[in-house]
Coordinates of C-alpha atoms in Angstrom, one line a residue:
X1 CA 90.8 41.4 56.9
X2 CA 92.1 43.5 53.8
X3 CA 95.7 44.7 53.4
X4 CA 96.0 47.3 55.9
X5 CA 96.4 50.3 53.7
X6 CA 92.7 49.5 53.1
X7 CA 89.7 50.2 54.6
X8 CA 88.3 47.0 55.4
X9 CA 84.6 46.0 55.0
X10 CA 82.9 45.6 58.3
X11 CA 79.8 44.5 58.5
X12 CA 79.1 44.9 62.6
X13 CA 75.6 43.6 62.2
X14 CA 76.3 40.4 60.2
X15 CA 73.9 37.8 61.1
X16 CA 74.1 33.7 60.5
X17 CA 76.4 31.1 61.2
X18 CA 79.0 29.7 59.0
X19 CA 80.8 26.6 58.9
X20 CA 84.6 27.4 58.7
X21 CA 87.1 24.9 58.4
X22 CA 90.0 24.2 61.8
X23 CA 93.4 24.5 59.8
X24 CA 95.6 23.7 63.2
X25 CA 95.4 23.6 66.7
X26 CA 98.0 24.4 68.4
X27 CA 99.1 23.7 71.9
X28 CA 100.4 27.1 74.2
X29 CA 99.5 25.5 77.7
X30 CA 98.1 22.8 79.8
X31 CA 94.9 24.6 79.2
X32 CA 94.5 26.4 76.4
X33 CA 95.0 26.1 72.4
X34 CA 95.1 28.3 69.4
X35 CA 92.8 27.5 67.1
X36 CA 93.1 28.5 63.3
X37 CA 90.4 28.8 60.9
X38 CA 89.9 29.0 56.8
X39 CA 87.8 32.1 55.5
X40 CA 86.9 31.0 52.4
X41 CA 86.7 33.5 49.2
X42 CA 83.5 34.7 49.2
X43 CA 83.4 35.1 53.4
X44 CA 86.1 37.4 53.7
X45 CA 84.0 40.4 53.8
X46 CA 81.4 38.6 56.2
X47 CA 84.4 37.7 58.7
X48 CA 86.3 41.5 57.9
X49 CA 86.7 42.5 61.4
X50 CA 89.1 45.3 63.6
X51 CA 91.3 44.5 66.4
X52 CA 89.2 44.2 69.6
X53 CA 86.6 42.0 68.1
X54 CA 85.2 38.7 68.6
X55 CA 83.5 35.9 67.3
X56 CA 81.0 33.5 68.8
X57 CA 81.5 29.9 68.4
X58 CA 78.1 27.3 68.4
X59 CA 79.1 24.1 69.8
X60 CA 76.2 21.1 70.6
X61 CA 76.8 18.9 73.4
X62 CA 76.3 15.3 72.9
X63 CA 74.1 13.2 74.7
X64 CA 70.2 12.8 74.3
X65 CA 69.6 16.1 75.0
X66 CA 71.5 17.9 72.2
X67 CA 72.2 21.0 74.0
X68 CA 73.8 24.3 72.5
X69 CA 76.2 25.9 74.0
X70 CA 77.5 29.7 72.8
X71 CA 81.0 30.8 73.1
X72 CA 82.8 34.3 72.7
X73 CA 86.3 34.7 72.2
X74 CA 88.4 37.6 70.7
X75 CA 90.2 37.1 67.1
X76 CA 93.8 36.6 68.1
X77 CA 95.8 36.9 64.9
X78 CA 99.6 36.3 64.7
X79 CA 100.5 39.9 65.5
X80 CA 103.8 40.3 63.8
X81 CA 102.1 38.6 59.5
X82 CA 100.2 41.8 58.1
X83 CA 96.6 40.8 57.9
X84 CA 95.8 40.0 54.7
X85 CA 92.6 38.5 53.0
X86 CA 93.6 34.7 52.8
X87 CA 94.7 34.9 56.4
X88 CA 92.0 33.2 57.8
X89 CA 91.1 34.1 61.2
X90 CA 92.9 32.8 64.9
X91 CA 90.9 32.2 68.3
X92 CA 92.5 31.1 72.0
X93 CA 90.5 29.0 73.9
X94 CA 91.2 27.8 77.3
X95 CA 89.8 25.0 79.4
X96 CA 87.5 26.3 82.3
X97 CA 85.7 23.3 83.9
X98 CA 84.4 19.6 82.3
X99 CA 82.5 19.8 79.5
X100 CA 82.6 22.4 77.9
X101 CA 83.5 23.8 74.1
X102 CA 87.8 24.7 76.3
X103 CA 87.2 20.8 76.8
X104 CA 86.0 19.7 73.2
X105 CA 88.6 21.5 72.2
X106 CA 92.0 20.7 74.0
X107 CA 90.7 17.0 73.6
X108 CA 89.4 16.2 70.5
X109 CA 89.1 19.4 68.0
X110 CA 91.8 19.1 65.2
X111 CA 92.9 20.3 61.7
X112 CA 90.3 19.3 59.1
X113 CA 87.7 19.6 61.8
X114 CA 85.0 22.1 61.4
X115 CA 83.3 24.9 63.6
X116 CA 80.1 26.6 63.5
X117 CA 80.7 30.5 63.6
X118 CA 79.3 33.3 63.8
X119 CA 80.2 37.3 62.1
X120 CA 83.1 39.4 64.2
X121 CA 81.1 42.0 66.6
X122 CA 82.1 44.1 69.4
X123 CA 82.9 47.6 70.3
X124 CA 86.2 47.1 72.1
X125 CA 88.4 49.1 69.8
X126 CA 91.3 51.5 69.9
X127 CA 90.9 55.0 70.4
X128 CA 91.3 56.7 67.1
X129 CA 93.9 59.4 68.7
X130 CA 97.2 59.6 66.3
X131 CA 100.8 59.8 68.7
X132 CA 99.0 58.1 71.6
X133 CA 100.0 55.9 74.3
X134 CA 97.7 53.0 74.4
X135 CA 98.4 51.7 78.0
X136 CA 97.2 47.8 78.0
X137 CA 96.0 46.1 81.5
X138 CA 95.4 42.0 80.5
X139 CA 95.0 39.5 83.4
X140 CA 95.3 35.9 81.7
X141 CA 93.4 35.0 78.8
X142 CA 92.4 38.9 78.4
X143 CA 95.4 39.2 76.3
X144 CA 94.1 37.6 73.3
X145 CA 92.3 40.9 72.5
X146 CA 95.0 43.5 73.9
X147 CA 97.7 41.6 71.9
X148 CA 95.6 42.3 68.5
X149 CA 95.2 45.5 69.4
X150 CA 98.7 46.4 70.1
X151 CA 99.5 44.8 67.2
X152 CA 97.3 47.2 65.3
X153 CA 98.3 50.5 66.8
X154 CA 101.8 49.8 66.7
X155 CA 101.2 48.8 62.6
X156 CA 99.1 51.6 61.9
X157 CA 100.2 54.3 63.6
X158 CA 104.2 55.0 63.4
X159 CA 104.6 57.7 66.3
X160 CA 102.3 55.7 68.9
X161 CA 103.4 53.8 71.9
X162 CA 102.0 50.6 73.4
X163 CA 102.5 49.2 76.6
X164 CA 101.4 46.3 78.3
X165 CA 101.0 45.4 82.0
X166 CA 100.4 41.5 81.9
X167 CA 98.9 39.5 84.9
X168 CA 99.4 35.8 85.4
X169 CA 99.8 33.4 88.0
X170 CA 103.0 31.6 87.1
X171 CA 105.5 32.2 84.1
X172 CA 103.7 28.6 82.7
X173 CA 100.1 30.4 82.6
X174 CA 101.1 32.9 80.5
X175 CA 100.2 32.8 77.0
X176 CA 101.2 33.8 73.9
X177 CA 104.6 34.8 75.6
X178 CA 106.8 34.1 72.1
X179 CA 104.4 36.5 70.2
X180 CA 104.5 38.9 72.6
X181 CA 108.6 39.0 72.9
X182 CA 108.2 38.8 68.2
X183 CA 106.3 41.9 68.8
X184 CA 108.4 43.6 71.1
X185 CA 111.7 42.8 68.8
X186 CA 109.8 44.5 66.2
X187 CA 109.2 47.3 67.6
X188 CA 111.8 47.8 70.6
X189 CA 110.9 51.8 70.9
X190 CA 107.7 51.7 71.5
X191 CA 106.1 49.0 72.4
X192 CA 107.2 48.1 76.5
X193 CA 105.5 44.9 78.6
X194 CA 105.4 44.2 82.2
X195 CA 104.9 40.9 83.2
X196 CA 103.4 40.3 86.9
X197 CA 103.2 36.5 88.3
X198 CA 100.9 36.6 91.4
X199 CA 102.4 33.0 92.6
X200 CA 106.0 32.9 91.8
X201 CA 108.6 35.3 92.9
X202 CA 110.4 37.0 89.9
X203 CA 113.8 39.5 90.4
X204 CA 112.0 42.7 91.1
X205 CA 109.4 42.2 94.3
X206 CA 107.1 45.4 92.4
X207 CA 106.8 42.4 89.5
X208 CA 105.6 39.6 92.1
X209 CA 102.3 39.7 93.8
X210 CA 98.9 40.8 92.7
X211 CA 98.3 44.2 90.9
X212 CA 96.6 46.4 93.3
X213 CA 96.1 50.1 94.3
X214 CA 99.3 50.4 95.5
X215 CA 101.4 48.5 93.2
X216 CA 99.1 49.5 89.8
X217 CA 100.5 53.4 89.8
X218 CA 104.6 52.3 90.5
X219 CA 103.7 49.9 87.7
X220 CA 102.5 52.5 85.9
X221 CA 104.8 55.1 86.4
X222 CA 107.9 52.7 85.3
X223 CA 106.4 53.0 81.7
X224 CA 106.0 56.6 81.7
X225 CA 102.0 55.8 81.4
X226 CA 100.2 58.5 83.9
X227 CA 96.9 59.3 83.1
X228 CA 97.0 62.7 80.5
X229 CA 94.9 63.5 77.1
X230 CA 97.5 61.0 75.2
X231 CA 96.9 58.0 77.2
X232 CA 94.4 55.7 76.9
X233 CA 93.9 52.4 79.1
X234 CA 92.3 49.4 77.9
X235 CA 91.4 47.0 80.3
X236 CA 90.2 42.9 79.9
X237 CA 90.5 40.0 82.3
X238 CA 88.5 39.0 84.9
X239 CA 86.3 41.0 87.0
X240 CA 88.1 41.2 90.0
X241 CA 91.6 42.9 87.6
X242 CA 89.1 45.1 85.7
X243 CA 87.2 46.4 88.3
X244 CA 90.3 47.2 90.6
X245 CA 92.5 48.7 87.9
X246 CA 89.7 51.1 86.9
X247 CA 88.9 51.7 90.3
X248 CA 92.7 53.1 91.2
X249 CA 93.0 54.4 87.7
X250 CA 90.2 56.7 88.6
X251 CA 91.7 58.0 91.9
X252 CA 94.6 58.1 89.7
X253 CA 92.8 60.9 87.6
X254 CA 91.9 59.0 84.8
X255 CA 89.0 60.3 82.6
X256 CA 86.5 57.4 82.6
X257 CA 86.7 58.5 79.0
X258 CA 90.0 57.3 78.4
X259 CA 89.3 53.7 80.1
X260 CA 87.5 51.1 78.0
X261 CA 87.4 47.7 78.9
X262 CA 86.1 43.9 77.8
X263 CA 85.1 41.4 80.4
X264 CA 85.6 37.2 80.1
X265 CA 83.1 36.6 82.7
X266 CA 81.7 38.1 86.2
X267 CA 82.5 36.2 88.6
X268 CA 83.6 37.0 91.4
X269 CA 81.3 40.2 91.3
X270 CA 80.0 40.8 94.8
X271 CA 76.9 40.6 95.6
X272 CA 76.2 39.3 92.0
X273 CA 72.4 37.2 92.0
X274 CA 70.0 36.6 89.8
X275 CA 67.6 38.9 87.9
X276 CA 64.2 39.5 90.6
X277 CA 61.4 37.4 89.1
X278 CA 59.0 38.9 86.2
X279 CA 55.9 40.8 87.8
X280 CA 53.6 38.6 85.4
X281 CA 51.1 40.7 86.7
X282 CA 52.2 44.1 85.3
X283 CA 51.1 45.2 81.5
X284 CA 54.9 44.7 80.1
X285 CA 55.2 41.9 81.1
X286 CA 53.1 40.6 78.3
X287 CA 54.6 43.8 75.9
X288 CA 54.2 43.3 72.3
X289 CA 58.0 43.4 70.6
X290 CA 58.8 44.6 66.8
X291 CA 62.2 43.3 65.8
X292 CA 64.0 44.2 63.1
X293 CA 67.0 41.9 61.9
X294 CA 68.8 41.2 58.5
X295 CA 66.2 43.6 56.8
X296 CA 63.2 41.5 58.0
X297 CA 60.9 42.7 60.4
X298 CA 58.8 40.0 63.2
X299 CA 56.1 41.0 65.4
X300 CA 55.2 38.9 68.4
X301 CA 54.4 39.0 72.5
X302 CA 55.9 38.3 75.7
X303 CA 55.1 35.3 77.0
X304 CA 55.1 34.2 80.9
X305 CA 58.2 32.4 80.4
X306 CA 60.1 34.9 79.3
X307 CA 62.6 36.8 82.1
X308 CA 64.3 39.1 79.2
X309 CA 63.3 40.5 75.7
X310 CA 65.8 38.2 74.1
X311 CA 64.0 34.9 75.6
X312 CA 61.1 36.4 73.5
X313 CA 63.1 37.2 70.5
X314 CA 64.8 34.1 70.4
X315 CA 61.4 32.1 70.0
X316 CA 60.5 34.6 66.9
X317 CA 63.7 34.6 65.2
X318 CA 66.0 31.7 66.6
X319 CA 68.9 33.2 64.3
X320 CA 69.0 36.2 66.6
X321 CA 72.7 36.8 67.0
X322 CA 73.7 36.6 71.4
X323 CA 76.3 34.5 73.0
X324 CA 76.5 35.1 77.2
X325 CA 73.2 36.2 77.9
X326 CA 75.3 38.3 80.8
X327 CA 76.3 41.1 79.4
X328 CA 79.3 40.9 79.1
X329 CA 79.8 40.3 75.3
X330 CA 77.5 43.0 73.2
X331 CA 76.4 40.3 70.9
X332 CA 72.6 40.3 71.5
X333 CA 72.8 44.5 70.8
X334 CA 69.9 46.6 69.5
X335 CA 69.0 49.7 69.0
X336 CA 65.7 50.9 71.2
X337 CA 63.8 52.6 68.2
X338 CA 60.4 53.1 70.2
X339 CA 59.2 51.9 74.0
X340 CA 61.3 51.7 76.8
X341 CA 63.7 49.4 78.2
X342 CA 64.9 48.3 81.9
X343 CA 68.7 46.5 81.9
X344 CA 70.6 44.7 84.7
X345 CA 74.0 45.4 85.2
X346 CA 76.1 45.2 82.0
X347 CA 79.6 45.5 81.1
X348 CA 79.3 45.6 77.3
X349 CA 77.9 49.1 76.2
X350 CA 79.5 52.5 76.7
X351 CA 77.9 55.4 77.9
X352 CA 77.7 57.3 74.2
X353 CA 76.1 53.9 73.4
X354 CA 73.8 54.6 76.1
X355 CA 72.7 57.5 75.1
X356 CA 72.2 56.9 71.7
X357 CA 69.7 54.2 72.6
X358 CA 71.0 51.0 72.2
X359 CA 70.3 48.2 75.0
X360 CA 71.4 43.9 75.3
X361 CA 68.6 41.8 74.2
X362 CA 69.7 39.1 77.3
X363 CA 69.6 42.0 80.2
X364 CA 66.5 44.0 78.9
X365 CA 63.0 43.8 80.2
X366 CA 60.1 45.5 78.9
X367 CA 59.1 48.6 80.7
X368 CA 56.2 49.8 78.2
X369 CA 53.8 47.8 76.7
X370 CA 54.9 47.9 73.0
X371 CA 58.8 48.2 72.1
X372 CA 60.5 48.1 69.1
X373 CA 64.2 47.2 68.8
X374 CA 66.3 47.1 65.7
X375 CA 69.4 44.8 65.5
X376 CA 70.7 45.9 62.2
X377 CA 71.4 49.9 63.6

């Protein structure tokens, strides 16, 4: 990222992987690292990004069957050094089962070590409102984006406020704690954190427990944070956090304008099941797809295999940038230039997004028989 007097280039639609080199990894808990990465020279535009954003990591399995796995995780620079061209770039990554890249990583990734990345995407970004309060909800590792973005307003804009309700289980589990109490010391007026530990008991019984409907607002209300046209809430954790906190925030009076919010992963959900089958019998189901990515434009077909466009995209144009395939991280978007679309539940575009025509290659199914999406808009 360039000096941040600058305007930085952002290229949203970068495509490709690039091998970047691991310059540490460093330990924060039992279960998760922070891994830092070399930008070399002529990359530092590619990997320009804005606070919010995230990368998606390319990690193959070992074993006979050489599988590929796709990670997401949100750049997580040290928030109190000025981003600055040769800074590289920071990821957290925690360990969530066997197996796994959180594995690979707390095990046997280390400096010298090499990754397989691709280009910063994402539409989770700060409202561009001079003198707000940006009100932060983070349940564990949903901080890694929230603390970048705090980090930003607080740099950017001198007469902003930031604070932070953060939601852990123990005082252990929390991460990043010494960066967040740097940032704090550097800015003691204005930016305030809450930290809430669902399974140990603190001082203050309103700062032990879950955050729920009842305790959210007095949580609230302590940092001078009720809903207004100043305040904006950004949300990110697991679903269960997100979709409560938005829920009260709304009875609260919230605009859903004013809420934005990044997912980790859905579950949890209820009632959360798997896409109905295709209708192999109906005319979309064998829709002929235009794509347009990195300038180049592929035509091709459904095939009887194939559950969602991007399964058909991916067989054109394996480079096809995507990471969950569950909507959760915006990777896989594209802009609907002709045809029409169906999608499954997704947390990843806004409404405005919506409306402008842009869909998720991994939750779309063809509803006419020709569409044409662009991945470059």
């Amino acid at each position: 990222m360039k000096d941040s007097n600058e305007t930085p280039t952002i290229s949203r639609r970068a495509t490709g992987f690039h091998q970047l080199r691991v310059t540490a990894v460093d330990k924060l808990t039992d279960d998760a690292v922070a891994i830092s990465l070399d930008v070399p020279r002529d990359l530092t535009d590619t990997f320009a990004h804005r606070a919010g954003q995230h990368l998606t990591v390319r990690h193959f399995l070992g074993g006979p069957d050489g599988k590929e796995i796709r990670r997401s995780y949100s750049i997580c620079s040290p928030p109190t050094q000025p981003p600055t061209p040769d800074a590289g770039l920071r990821i957290v990554v925690k360990r969530l089962g066997d197996g796994g890249f959180g594995e690979y990583a707390l095990t046997s990734l280390g400096a010298g070590d090499t990754l397989v990345v691709g280009p910063p995407t994402g539409g989770f970004r700060l409202a561009e409102h001079p003198g707000a309060h940006h009100v932060l909800v983070a349940g564990g590792s949903g901080i890694t984006p929230l603390l970048s973005m705090a980090a930003a307003a607080l740099r950017e804009d001198p007469a902003c406020r930031v604070s932070l309700v953060y939601a852990n289980q123990t005082s252990m589990s929390v991460l990043l704690a010494d960066e967040l109490a740097d940032l704090k010391d550097a800015y003691v007026d204005r930016f305030f954190v809450l930290n809430v530990l669902s399974q140990e008991t603190q001082g203050a019984t309103l700062l032990s427990g879950r955050i729920d409907t009842e305790r959210l607002p007095r949580l609230l209300e302590l940092l001078g944070a009720e809903p207004d046209d100043g305040t904006y809430f950004y949300l990110c954790g697991p679903w269960g956090l997100v979709e409560g906190v938005r829920g009260t925030l709304a009875e609260w009076g919230a605009d859903s304008s004013r809420i934005r919010l990044e997912l980790f992963t859905t579950d949890g959900e209820p009632g959360r099941q798997a896409p109905e089958p295709v209708d192999r019998s109906a005319p979309a189901a064998h829709a002929r797809i235009t794509a347009r990515l990195s300038g180049r434009t592929t035509v091709f077909a459904m095939e009887p295999e194939d559950n969602v466009v991007l399964d058909a995209v991916l067989r054109a144009r394996p480079e096809t940038p995507y990471s969950c395939r569950d909507g959760l991280c915006g990777t896989c978007r594209a802009k609907v230039v002709c045809g029409s679309v169906q999608m499954d539940r997704q947390y990843a575009l806004g409404q405005e997004e919506l409306d402008r025509g842009y869909t998720l290659a991994c939750r779309a199914r063809a509803v006419s028989t020709e569409v044409e999406l662009d991945f470059d808009a």
